[in-house]
Coordinates of C-alpha atoms in Angstrom, one line a residue:
M1 CA 27.7 -8.8 -19.9
F2 CA 26.3 -11.7 -17.9
G3 CA 25.5 -9.5 -14.9
K4 CA 23.6 -7.0 -17.1
L5 CA 21.5 -9.8 -18.7
L6 CA 20.8 -11.3 -15.3
R7 CA 19.6 -7.9 -13.9
R8 CA 17.3 -7.4 -16.9
V9 CA 15.8 -10.9 -16.5
L10 CA 15.2 -10.4 -12.8
A11 CA 13.6 -7.0 -13.5
V12 CA 11.2 -8.5 -16.1
L13 CA 10.3 -11.4 -13.7
T14 CA 9.7 -8.9 -10.9
I15 CA 7.4 -6.8 -13.1
V16 CA 5.5 -9.8 -14.4
G17 CA 5.1 -11.2 -10.8
A18 CA 3.8 -7.9 -9.5
L19 CA 1.2 -7.6 -12.4
S20 CA -0.1 -11.1 -11.8
L21 CA -0.9 -10.7 -8.1
P22 CA -4.5 -10.0 -7.5
G23 CA -5.1 -6.8 -5.6
P24 CA -8.1 -5.8 -3.5
G25 CA -9.8 -4.2 -6.6
V26 CA -10.2 -7.7 -8.1
Q27 CA -12.3 -9.0 -5.3
R28 CA -14.5 -5.9 -5.3
A29 CA -15.1 -6.1 -9.0
E30 CA -16.2 -9.7 -8.6
A31 CA -18.6 -8.9 -5.8
A32 CA -20.1 -6.0 -7.6
S33 CA -20.7 -8.0 -10.8
V34 CA -22.8 -10.8 -9.3
C35 CA -26.0 -9.1 -10.4
S36 CA -26.1 -6.5 -13.1
G37 CA -28.2 -3.4 -12.8
R38 CA -28.8 -0.9 -10.1
P39 CA -29.4 -1.8 -6.5
V40 CA -33.1 -1.4 -5.7
K41 CA -33.4 -2.8 -2.2
A42 CA -31.4 -4.4 0.6
I43 CA -33.1 -6.1 3.5
G44 CA -30.9 -7.1 6.4
F45 CA -31.7 -9.9 8.9
P46 CA -29.7 -11.4 11.7
T47 CA -27.6 -13.9 9.6
G48 CA -27.5 -12.1 6.3
E49 CA -28.8 -9.7 3.7
L50 CA -31.2 -10.0 0.8
R51 CA -30.2 -7.8 -2.2
I52 CA -32.3 -6.9 -5.1
Y53 CA -31.2 -5.3 -8.4
K54 CA -33.0 -4.1 -11.5
K55 CA -31.8 -3.6 -15.1
R56 CA -34.5 -2.5 -17.5
T57 CA -36.5 -5.8 -18.0
L58 CA -34.6 -8.0 -15.6
V59 CA -34.7 -8.3 -11.8
C60 CA -31.9 -10.1 -10.0
A61 CA -31.7 -11.2 -6.4
L62 CA -29.2 -12.9 -4.0
T63 CA -28.9 -13.7 -0.4
V64 CA -25.5 -12.8 1.2
V65 CA -24.3 -14.2 4.5
R66 CA -23.2 -11.7 7.1
R67 CA -20.1 -13.6 8.2
P68 CA -18.7 -15.7 5.3
G69 CA -16.6 -18.8 6.0
A70 CA -18.4 -22.0 7.0
L71 CA -20.9 -23.8 4.8
R72 CA -24.5 -22.8 5.7
A73 CA -27.9 -23.7 4.4
M74 CA -29.0 -20.7 2.2
S75 CA -31.6 -20.0 -0.3
V76 CA -33.0 -17.1 -2.5
S77 CA -36.3 -17.1 -4.3
L78 CA -37.5 -14.6 -6.9
Q79 CA -41.0 -14.7 -8.3
P80 CA -42.6 -12.5 -10.9
R81 CA -46.3 -11.9 -10.5
G82 CA -48.1 -14.5 -12.6
G83 CA -45.0 -16.6 -13.0
R84 CA -43.0 -19.4 -11.2
A85 CA -40.4 -18.7 -8.6
V86 CA -36.8 -19.1 -9.5
V87 CA -34.9 -20.6 -6.5
D88 CA -31.3 -21.3 -5.6
R89 CA -31.0 -23.5 -2.5
G90 CA -28.1 -25.3 -1.0
R91 CA -25.1 -25.1 1.3
F92 CA -22.8 -22.1 0.5
T93 CA -20.1 -20.1 2.2
R94 CA -20.8 -16.6 0.8
H95 CA -24.1 -16.2 -1.1
A96 CA -27.1 -18.0 -2.6
G97 CA -27.9 -16.8 -6.1
P98 CA -28.0 -14.8 -8.2
V99 CA -31.4 -15.7 -9.6
T100 CA -32.9 -13.6 -12.4
V101 CA -36.4 -13.2 -13.9
H102 CA -37.8 -11.1 -16.7
A103 CA -40.1 -8.5 -15.0
L104 CA -40.9 -5.7 -17.4
N105 CA -44.0 -4.0 -15.9
R106 CA -44.5 -6.9 -13.4
C107 CA -44.3 -7.0 -9.7
V108 CA -41.9 -9.4 -8.0
R109 CA -41.7 -11.1 -4.6
V110 CA -38.3 -12.0 -3.1
S111 CA -37.2 -14.1 -0.1
G112 CA -33.9 -15.2 1.3
T113 CA -32.8 -17.5 4.1
V114 CA -29.4 -18.1 5.9
A115 CA -29.2 -20.7 8.6
G116 CA -32.9 -20.7 9.5
K117 CA -33.3 -16.9 9.6
S118 CA -35.0 -15.2 6.7
A119 CA -36.3 -12.0 5.1
S120 CA -38.9 -11.4 2.4
T121 CA -40.7 -8.7 0.5
G122 CA -44.2 -8.4 -0.5
W123 CA -44.9 -7.6 -4.1
I124 CA -42.5 -4.8 -5.1
L125 CA -41.3 -2.9 -8.2
C126 CA -44.9 -2.7 -9.5

């Protein structure tokens, strides 16, 4: 009787433990959900990549470091034409941003920097 109960408890604990471990799918889902919308443009530069997404009336941008790990100075800037730039600047390990602006029928200008190297666009999505 006691052995049967012990086996059931161990089986339940094993199942609960296996379900609570994060798998590789969890990390991919987080990375994919940083900006909503469809990817519009990705601009690579020596230390990172500038990524731009669009969803109907919103444009979202982030700067992603090429080799994550150590803290690095990073920034991302997103400016709608006729509006003020939205900037995320600091020392990060993976990415700067996301920054989002309303840009229905408006051009935007995007720039990103990682450790002194940068990339930028002209006016795009016009």
